[in-house]
């Protein structure tokens, strides 16, 4: 489904260079449930952003069904991302002046799909947020904010969900609940890749990838 081939990415800092991806190759098959772990600064977020079409490797390729996504025009890649990739950011990236409902609706706008109220209410209901649709993000608990971010990622019915430490800011109980939701999403047939520092949560995936210094170990 998605392949990253011999990808390298180096960042240049004032005090030297950092190799965030180091000749990285890895293949994700449709329907997989994969965890990625590794020390802070090992390249996990860089990898996920590269897979999600948001960060161009310096060398190498990211292939979606045998097409190289970074060879596409910007518009085509943005469309692909809006339709196929649900991305969950560690810090949620909700828009603070929009309601819960509007934060989810905006993803349909970006994907140039009709804003279907029933569909939005349906997904918010599934995330147990139906009594919060008019709230602003800062009126919600952290776990609820994360569920809004998941609803926003799922509303376009993407084939793949990429989650960067989706439980990093959550207490253990809420973290478990979020993992359960990811598992359900995977059971419904979507490919799910998530980053975590928690070995107990990583174990719940069907495949565990460990990264150190921009390489799979
Ligand atoms: P992780 O998610 O595993 O903690 P990252 O992928 O965020 O690691 O970062 C890997 C390395 O690349 C780190 O040393 C980080 O400082 C560097 N890095 C990541 N993104 C940038 C950026 N946009 N600019 C400069 N350096 C970056
Ligand atoms: Mg990170």
PDB file of C-alpha atoms and ligand atoms in Angstrom:
ATOM      1  CA  UNK A   1       0.000   0.000   0.000  1.00  0.00           C
ATOM      2  CA  UNK A   2       2.665   2.481   1.108  1.00  0.00           C
ATOM      3  CA  UNK A   3       6.386   2.038   0.811  1.00  0.00           C
ATOM      4  CA  UNK A   4       9.315   4.182   1.795  1.00  0.00           C
ATOM      5  CA  UNK A   5      12.474   3.309  -0.106  1.00  0.00           C
ATOM      6  CA  UNK A   6      16.041   4.317   0.771  1.00  0.00           C
ATOM      7  CA  UNK A   7      14.823   7.565   2.270  1.00  0.00           C
ATOM      8  CA  UNK A   8      17.288   9.944   3.861  1.00  0.00           C
ATOM      9  CA  UNK A   9      16.671  13.269   5.482  1.00  0.00           C
ATOM     10  CA  UNK A  10      19.263  15.484   7.082  1.00  0.00           C
ATOM     11  CA  UNK A  11      18.615  18.644   9.056  1.00  0.00           C
ATOM     12  CA  UNK A  12      21.298  21.307   9.250  1.00  0.00           C
ATOM     13  CA  UNK A  13      21.601  23.082  12.571  1.00  0.00           C
ATOM     14  CA  UNK A  14      23.927  25.836  13.710  1.00  0.00           C
ATOM     15  CA  UNK A  15      26.026  23.261  15.540  1.00  0.00           C
ATOM     16  CA  UNK A  16      26.081  20.532  12.930  1.00  0.00           C
ATOM     17  CA  UNK A  17      23.834  18.188  11.032  1.00  0.00           C
ATOM     18  CA  UNK A  18      21.312  15.591  12.198  1.00  0.00           C
ATOM     19  CA  UNK A  19      20.433  12.590  10.132  1.00  0.00           C
ATOM     20  CA  UNK A  20      16.732  12.065  10.923  1.00  0.00           C
ATOM     21  CA  UNK A  21      16.235   9.339   8.306  1.00  0.00           C
ATOM     22  CA  UNK A  22      19.157   7.208   7.330  1.00  0.00           C
ATOM     23  CA  UNK A  23      18.634   5.109   4.181  1.00  0.00           C
ATOM     24  CA  UNK A  24      15.269   4.113   5.572  1.00  0.00           C
ATOM     25  CA  UNK A  25      13.200   1.412   3.851  1.00  0.00           C
ATOM     26  CA  UNK A  26       9.929   0.013   5.106  1.00  0.00           C
ATOM     27  CA  UNK A  27       6.676  -1.287   3.653  1.00  0.00           C
ATOM     28  CA  UNK A  28       3.150  -1.014   5.012  1.00  0.00           C
ATOM     29  CA  UNK A  29       0.555  -3.477   3.793  1.00  0.00           C
ATOM     30  CA  UNK A  30      -3.135  -2.708   3.571  1.00  0.00           C
ATOM     31  CA  UNK A  31      -4.927  -3.395   6.841  1.00  0.00           C
ATOM     32  CA  UNK A  32      -1.827  -3.557   9.036  1.00  0.00           C
ATOM     33  CA  UNK A  33      -1.752  -2.305  12.642  1.00  0.00           C
ATOM     34  CA  UNK A  34       1.793  -1.098  13.286  1.00  0.00           C
ATOM     35  CA  UNK A  35       3.489   0.550  16.246  1.00  0.00           C
ATOM     36  CA  UNK A  36       6.659   2.597  15.958  1.00  0.00           C
ATOM     37  CA  UNK A  37       8.831   3.268  18.974  1.00  0.00           C
ATOM     38  CA  UNK A  38      12.292   4.579  19.709  1.00  0.00           C
ATOM     39  CA  UNK A  39      14.115   7.247  21.693  1.00  0.00           C
ATOM     40  CA  UNK A  40      13.250  10.907  21.418  1.00  0.00           C
ATOM     41  CA  UNK A  41      14.951  12.425  18.375  1.00  0.00           C
ATOM     42  CA  UNK A  42      15.330   9.089  16.577  1.00  0.00           C
ATOM     43  CA  UNK A  43      13.313  10.191  13.526  1.00  0.00           C
ATOM     44  CA  UNK A  44       9.845   8.812  14.298  1.00  0.00           C
ATOM     45  CA  UNK A  45       7.910  12.004  13.546  1.00  0.00           C
ATOM     46  CA  UNK A  46      10.050  12.689  10.474  1.00  0.00           C
ATOM     47  CA  UNK A  47       9.174   9.208   9.205  1.00  0.00           C
ATOM     48  CA  UNK A  48       5.439   9.649   9.831  1.00  0.00           C
ATOM     49  CA  UNK A  49       5.389  13.063   8.142  1.00  0.00           C
ATOM     50  CA  UNK A  50       7.267  11.600   5.150  1.00  0.00           C
ATOM     51  CA  UNK A  51       4.738   8.741   4.935  1.00  0.00           C
ATOM     52  CA  UNK A  52       1.851  11.193   5.164  1.00  0.00           C
ATOM     53  CA  UNK A  53       3.083  13.344   2.302  1.00  0.00           C
ATOM     54  CA  UNK A  54       4.089  16.251   4.510  1.00  0.00           C
ATOM     55  CA  UNK A  55       7.863  16.061   4.467  1.00  0.00           C
ATOM     56  CA  UNK A  56       9.948  15.397   1.398  1.00  0.00           C
ATOM     57  CA  UNK A  57      12.959  13.131   2.031  1.00  0.00           C
ATOM     58  CA  UNK A  58      16.251  14.475   0.615  1.00  0.00           C
ATOM     59  CA  UNK A  59      16.806  11.180  -1.171  1.00  0.00           C
ATOM     60  CA  UNK A  60      14.679   8.117  -1.725  1.00  0.00           C
ATOM     61  CA  UNK A  61      10.995   7.689  -2.412  1.00  0.00           C
ATOM     62  CA  UNK A  62       7.620   7.261  -0.804  1.00  0.00           C
ATOM     63  CA  UNK A  63       5.459   5.045  -3.001  1.00  0.00           C
ATOM     64  CA  UNK A  64       1.662   4.840  -2.866  1.00  0.00           C
ATOM     65  CA  UNK A  65       0.441   1.891  -4.955  1.00  0.00           C
ATOM     66  CA  UNK A  66       3.605   2.195  -7.054  1.00  0.00           C
ATOM     67  CA  UNK A  67       3.437   5.937  -7.647  1.00  0.00           C
ATOM     68  CA  UNK A  68       6.028   8.201  -6.098  1.00  0.00           C
ATOM     69  CA  UNK A  69       4.027  10.726  -4.047  1.00  0.00           C
ATOM     70  CA  UNK A  70       6.777  13.361  -3.980  1.00  0.00           C
ATOM     71  CA  UNK A  71       6.920  13.305  -7.777  1.00  0.00           C
ATOM     72  CA  UNK A  72       3.290  14.391  -7.891  1.00  0.00           C
ATOM     73  CA  UNK A  73       2.415  18.057  -8.193  1.00  0.00           C
ATOM     74  CA  UNK A  74       1.734  19.765  -4.887  1.00  0.00           C
ATOM     75  CA  UNK A  75      -2.013  19.882  -5.589  1.00  0.00           C
ATOM     76  CA  UNK A  76      -2.266  16.206  -6.349  1.00  0.00           C
ATOM     77  CA  UNK A  77      -0.373  15.341  -3.174  1.00  0.00           C
ATOM     78  CA  UNK A  78      -2.579  17.661  -1.106  1.00  0.00           C
ATOM     79  CA  UNK A  79      -5.686  15.995  -2.552  1.00  0.00           C
ATOM     80  CA  UNK A  80      -4.298  12.541  -1.850  1.00  0.00           C
ATOM     81  CA  UNK A  81      -3.496  13.554   1.710  1.00  0.00           C
ATOM     82  CA  UNK A  82      -6.930  15.081   2.271  1.00  0.00           C
ATOM     83  CA  UNK A  83      -8.690  11.939   1.013  1.00  0.00           C
ATOM     84  CA  UNK A  84      -6.509   8.987   1.962  1.00  0.00           C
ATOM     85  CA  UNK A  85      -4.510   9.988   5.017  1.00  0.00           C
ATOM     86  CA  UNK A  86      -5.950  10.582   8.457  1.00  0.00           C
ATOM     87  CA  UNK A  87      -3.193  12.219  10.495  1.00  0.00           C
ATOM     88  CA  UNK A  88      -3.320  12.572  14.275  1.00  0.00           C
ATOM     89  CA  UNK A  89      -0.828  14.992  15.748  1.00  0.00           C
ATOM     90  CA  UNK A  90       0.608  14.607  19.226  1.00  0.00           C
ATOM     91  CA  UNK A  91      -0.675  18.020  20.246  1.00  0.00           C
ATOM     92  CA  UNK A  92      -4.002  17.515  18.417  1.00  0.00           C
ATOM     93  CA  UNK A  93      -3.704  20.693  16.271  1.00  0.00           C
ATOM     94  CA  UNK A  94      -7.375  21.541  16.745  1.00  0.00           C
ATOM     95  CA  UNK A  95      -8.472  25.020  15.737  1.00  0.00           C
ATOM     96  CA  UNK A  96      -9.254  26.802  18.974  1.00  0.00           C
ATOM     97  CA  UNK A  97     -11.857  29.251  17.703  1.00  0.00           C
ATOM     98  CA  UNK A  98     -13.924  26.562  15.947  1.00  0.00           C
ATOM     99  CA  UNK A  99     -16.408  24.276  17.676  1.00  0.00           C
ATOM    100  CA  UNK A 100     -15.987  20.521  17.867  1.00  0.00           C
ATOM    101  CA  UNK A 101     -18.414  20.163  14.935  1.00  0.00           C
ATOM    102  CA  UNK A 102     -16.550  22.740  12.850  1.00  0.00           C
ATOM    103  CA  UNK A 103     -13.162  21.190  13.597  1.00  0.00           C
ATOM    104  CA  UNK A 104     -14.413  17.970  12.007  1.00  0.00           C
ATOM    105  CA  UNK A 105     -16.296  19.669   9.159  1.00  0.00           C
ATOM    106  CA  UNK A 106     -13.148  21.456   8.036  1.00  0.00           C
ATOM    107  CA  UNK A 107     -11.557  18.147   7.034  1.00  0.00           C
ATOM    108  CA  UNK A 108     -14.420  17.580   4.572  1.00  0.00           C
ATOM    109  CA  UNK A 109     -13.857  21.074   3.179  1.00  0.00           C
ATOM    110  CA  UNK A 110     -10.206  20.295   2.595  1.00  0.00           C
ATOM    111  CA  UNK A 111     -11.075  17.034   0.885  1.00  0.00           C
ATOM    112  CA  UNK A 112     -13.573  18.987  -1.272  1.00  0.00           C
ATOM    113  CA  UNK A 113     -16.395  16.788  -0.064  1.00  0.00           C
ATOM    114  CA  UNK A 114     -19.901  17.842   0.862  1.00  0.00           C
ATOM    115  CA  UNK A 115     -20.227  18.816   4.526  1.00  0.00           C
ATOM    116  CA  UNK A 116     -22.665  16.106   5.513  1.00  0.00           C
ATOM    117  CA  UNK A 117     -24.125  16.927   8.932  1.00  0.00           C
ATOM    118  CA  UNK A 118     -25.418  13.422   9.545  1.00  0.00           C
ATOM    119  CA  UNK A 119     -22.021  11.940   8.844  1.00  0.00           C
ATOM    120  CA  UNK A 120     -20.288  14.408  11.190  1.00  0.00           C
ATOM    121  CA  UNK A 121     -22.793  13.807  13.993  1.00  0.00           C
ATOM    122  CA  UNK A 122     -22.371  10.079  13.410  1.00  0.00           C
ATOM    123  CA  UNK A 123     -18.608  10.107  13.839  1.00  0.00           C
ATOM    124  CA  UNK A 124     -18.822  12.416  16.879  1.00  0.00           C
ATOM    125  CA  UNK A 125     -21.349  10.042  18.377  1.00  0.00           C
ATOM    126  CA  UNK A 126     -18.973   7.142  17.788  1.00  0.00           C
ATOM    127  CA  UNK A 127     -16.239   9.123  19.594  1.00  0.00           C
ATOM    128  CA  UNK A 128     -18.703   9.709  22.467  1.00  0.00           C
ATOM    129  CA  UNK A 129     -18.763  13.449  21.809  1.00  0.00           C
ATOM    130  CA  UNK A 130     -22.365  13.982  20.751  1.00  0.00           C
ATOM    131  CA  UNK A 131     -23.050  16.129  23.822  1.00  0.00           C
ATOM    132  CA  UNK A 132     -20.043  18.348  23.046  1.00  0.00           C
ATOM    133  CA  UNK A 133     -20.551  19.366  19.439  1.00  0.00           C
ATOM    134  CA  UNK A 134     -20.928  23.082  20.137  1.00  0.00           C
ATOM    135  CA  UNK A 135     -18.033  23.258  22.576  1.00  0.00           C
ATOM    136  CA  UNK A 136     -14.683  24.828  21.812  1.00  0.00           C
ATOM    137  CA  UNK A 137     -11.547  22.661  22.195  1.00  0.00           C
ATOM    138  CA  UNK A 138     -10.418  24.454  25.365  1.00  0.00           C
ATOM    139  CA  UNK A 139     -13.720  23.483  27.013  1.00  0.00           C
ATOM    140  CA  UNK A 140     -12.857  19.796  26.669  1.00  0.00           C
ATOM    141  CA  UNK A 141     -10.695  17.348  28.575  1.00  0.00           C
ATOM    142  CA  UNK A 142      -7.447  16.245  26.924  1.00  0.00           C
ATOM    143  CA  UNK A 143      -8.917  12.833  26.115  1.00  0.00           C
ATOM    144  CA  UNK A 144     -11.969  14.479  24.516  1.00  0.00           C
ATOM    145  CA  UNK A 145      -9.714  16.766  22.457  1.00  0.00           C
ATOM    146  CA  UNK A 146      -7.838  13.723  21.218  1.00  0.00           C
ATOM    147  CA  UNK A 147     -11.141  12.085  20.240  1.00  0.00           C
ATOM    148  CA  UNK A 148     -12.074  15.209  18.239  1.00  0.00           C
ATOM    149  CA  UNK A 149      -8.718  14.914  16.449  1.00  0.00           C
ATOM    150  CA  UNK A 150      -9.494  11.257  15.682  1.00  0.00           C
ATOM    151  CA  UNK A 151     -12.983  12.180  14.430  1.00  0.00           C
ATOM    152  CA  UNK A 152     -11.436  14.819  12.174  1.00  0.00           C
ATOM    153  CA  UNK A 153      -8.945  12.278  10.838  1.00  0.00           C
ATOM    154  CA  UNK A 154     -11.682   9.697  10.175  1.00  0.00           C
ATOM    155  CA  UNK A 155     -14.454  11.828   8.702  1.00  0.00           C
ATOM    156  CA  UNK A 156     -13.058  11.587   5.164  1.00  0.00           C
ATOM    157  CA  UNK A 157     -13.028   7.819   5.483  1.00  0.00           C
ATOM    158  CA  UNK A 158      -9.292   7.617   4.727  1.00  0.00           C
ATOM    159  CA  UNK A 159      -7.714   4.262   4.008  1.00  0.00           C
ATOM    160  CA  UNK A 160      -4.856   4.953   6.401  1.00  0.00           C
ATOM    161  CA  UNK A 161      -4.503   6.508   9.840  1.00  0.00           C
ATOM    162  CA  UNK A 162      -1.103   7.854  10.957  1.00  0.00           C
ATOM    163  CA  UNK A 163      -0.905   8.844  14.616  1.00  0.00           C
ATOM    164  CA  UNK A 164       2.092  10.585  16.196  1.00  0.00           C
ATOM    165  CA  UNK A 165       2.130   9.671  19.891  1.00  0.00           C
ATOM    166  CA  UNK A 166      -1.665   9.814  20.135  1.00  0.00           C
ATOM    167  CA  UNK A 167      -1.514   8.804  23.793  1.00  0.00           C
ATOM    168  CA  UNK A 168       1.589  10.792  24.748  1.00  0.00           C
ATOM    169  CA  UNK A 169      -0.327  13.410  26.711  1.00  0.00           C
ATOM    170  CA  UNK A 170      -2.956  11.141  28.223  1.00  0.00           C
ATOM    171  CA  UNK A 171      -3.337   9.389  31.579  1.00  0.00           C
ATOM    172  CA  UNK A 172      -3.029   5.571  31.404  1.00  0.00           C
ATOM    173  CA  UNK A 173      -6.786   4.880  31.408  1.00  0.00           C
ATOM    174  CA  UNK A 174      -7.508   7.407  28.658  1.00  0.00           C
ATOM    175  CA  UNK A 175      -4.475   6.175  26.709  1.00  0.00           C
ATOM    176  CA  UNK A 176      -5.914   2.657  26.807  1.00  0.00           C
ATOM    177  CA  UNK A 177      -9.299   3.938  25.614  1.00  0.00           C
ATOM    178  CA  UNK A 178      -7.675   5.720  22.671  1.00  0.00           C
ATOM    179  CA  UNK A 179      -5.711   2.577  21.756  1.00  0.00           C
ATOM    180  CA  UNK A 180      -8.968   0.614  21.813  1.00  0.00           C
ATOM    181  CA  UNK A 181     -10.455   3.115  19.370  1.00  0.00           C
ATOM    182  CA  UNK A 182      -7.420   2.719  17.070  1.00  0.00           C
ATOM    183  CA  UNK A 183      -7.814  -1.046  17.243  1.00  0.00           C
ATOM    184  CA  UNK A 184     -11.507  -0.798  16.303  1.00  0.00           C
ATOM    185  CA  UNK A 185     -10.618   1.446  13.379  1.00  0.00           C
ATOM    186  CA  UNK A 186      -8.114  -1.185  12.261  1.00  0.00           C
ATOM    187  CA  UNK A 187     -10.729  -3.936  12.675  1.00  0.00           C
ATOM    188  CA  UNK A 188     -12.934  -1.972  10.292  1.00  0.00           C
ATOM    189  CA  UNK A 189     -10.253  -2.457   7.648  1.00  0.00           C
ATOM    190  CA  UNK A 190      -8.172   0.708   7.872  1.00  0.00           C
ATOM    191  CA  UNK A 191      -4.403   0.621   8.016  1.00  0.00           C
ATOM    192  CA  UNK A 192      -3.197   2.144  11.297  1.00  0.00           C
ATOM    193  CA  UNK A 193       0.349   3.243  12.160  1.00  0.00           C
ATOM    194  CA  UNK A 194       0.983   4.821  15.551  1.00  0.00           C
ATOM    195  CA  UNK A 195       4.019   6.053  17.425  1.00  0.00           C
ATOM    196  CA  UNK A 196       4.281   5.328  21.131  1.00  0.00           C
ATOM    197  CA  UNK A 197       6.840   5.289  23.938  1.00  0.00           C
ATOM    198  CA  UNK A 198       4.738   2.878  25.942  1.00  0.00           C
ATOM    199  CA  UNK A 199       5.823  -0.774  25.481  1.00  0.00           C
ATOM    200  CA  UNK A 200       2.470  -2.083  26.757  1.00  0.00           C
ATOM    201  CA  UNK A 201       0.587  -0.084  24.127  1.00  0.00           C
ATOM    202  CA  UNK A 202       3.130  -0.930  21.390  1.00  0.00           C
ATOM    203  CA  UNK A 203       2.508  -4.626  22.053  1.00  0.00           C
ATOM    204  CA  UNK A 204      -1.147  -4.238  21.069  1.00  0.00           C
ATOM    205  CA  UNK A 205      -0.096  -3.693  17.440  1.00  0.00           C
ATOM    206  CA  UNK A 206       0.408  -6.614  15.054  1.00  0.00           C
ATOM    207  CA  UNK A 207       3.864  -5.412  14.065  1.00  0.00           C
ATOM    208  CA  UNK A 208       6.317  -3.371  16.126  1.00  0.00           C
ATOM    209  CA  UNK A 209       8.990  -1.249  14.515  1.00  0.00           C
ATOM    210  CA  UNK A 210      11.849   0.179  16.551  1.00  0.00           C
ATOM    211  CA  UNK A 211      13.843   3.136  15.277  1.00  0.00           C
ATOM    212  CA  UNK A 212      17.196   4.446  16.453  1.00  0.00           C
ATOM    213  CA  UNK A 213      19.149   7.224  14.761  1.00  0.00           C
ATOM    214  CA  UNK A 214      16.947   7.213  11.685  1.00  0.00           C
ATOM    215  CA  UNK A 215      17.185   3.467  11.070  1.00  0.00           C
ATOM    216  CA  UNK A 216      15.043   0.442  11.828  1.00  0.00           C
ATOM    217  CA  UNK A 217      16.735  -1.678  14.465  1.00  0.00           C
TER     218      UNK A 217
HETATM  219  P1  LIG B   1      11.289  11.838  17.179  1.00  0.00           P
HETATM  220  O1  LIG B   1       9.916  12.046  16.657  1.00  0.00           O
HETATM  221  O2  LIG B   1      11.747  10.409  17.098  1.00  0.00           O
HETATM  222  O3  LIG B   1      11.462  12.390  18.534  1.00  0.00           O
HETATM  223  P2  LIG B   1      12.032  13.672  15.042  1.00  0.00           P
HETATM  224  O4  LIG B   1      11.726  12.940  13.798  1.00  0.00           O
HETATM  225  O5  LIG B   1      11.086  14.733  15.464  1.00  0.00           O
HETATM  226  O6  LIG B   1      12.300  12.625  16.222  1.00  0.00           O
HETATM  227  O7  LIG B   1      13.464  14.347  14.897  1.00  0.00           O
HETATM  228  C1  LIG B   1      14.623  13.636  14.508  1.00  0.00           C
HETATM  229  C2  LIG B   1      15.791  14.595  14.503  1.00  0.00           C
HETATM  230  O8  LIG B   1      15.636  15.540  13.463  1.00  0.00           O
HETATM  231  C3  LIG B   1      15.926  15.389  15.795  1.00  0.00           C
HETATM  232  O9  LIG B   1      17.293  15.505  16.095  1.00  0.00           O
HETATM  233  C4  LIG B   1      15.342  16.735  15.448  1.00  0.00           C
HETATM  234  O10 LIG B   1      15.966  17.763  16.166  1.00  0.00           O
HETATM  235  C5  LIG B   1      15.611  16.866  13.977  1.00  0.00           C
HETATM  236  N1  LIG B   1      14.520  17.610  13.314  1.00  0.00           N
HETATM  237  C6  LIG B   1      13.269  17.167  13.112  1.00  0.00           C
HETATM  238  N2  LIG B   1      12.536  18.071  12.443  1.00  0.00           N
HETATM  239  C7  LIG B   1      13.339  19.143  12.238  1.00  0.00           C
HETATM  240  C8  LIG B   1      13.168  20.411  11.590  1.00  0.00           C
HETATM  241  N3  LIG B   1      12.014  20.748  11.019  1.00  0.00           N
HETATM  242  N4  LIG B   1      14.228  21.246  11.575  1.00  0.00           N
HETATM  243  C9  LIG B   1      15.404  20.896  12.108  1.00  0.00           C
HETATM  244  N5  LIG B   1      15.640  19.714  12.727  1.00  0.00           N
HETATM  245  C10 LIG B   1      14.622  18.845  12.798  1.00  0.00           C
HETATM  246 MG1  LIG B   2       8.232  12.893  17.530  1.00  0.00          MG
END
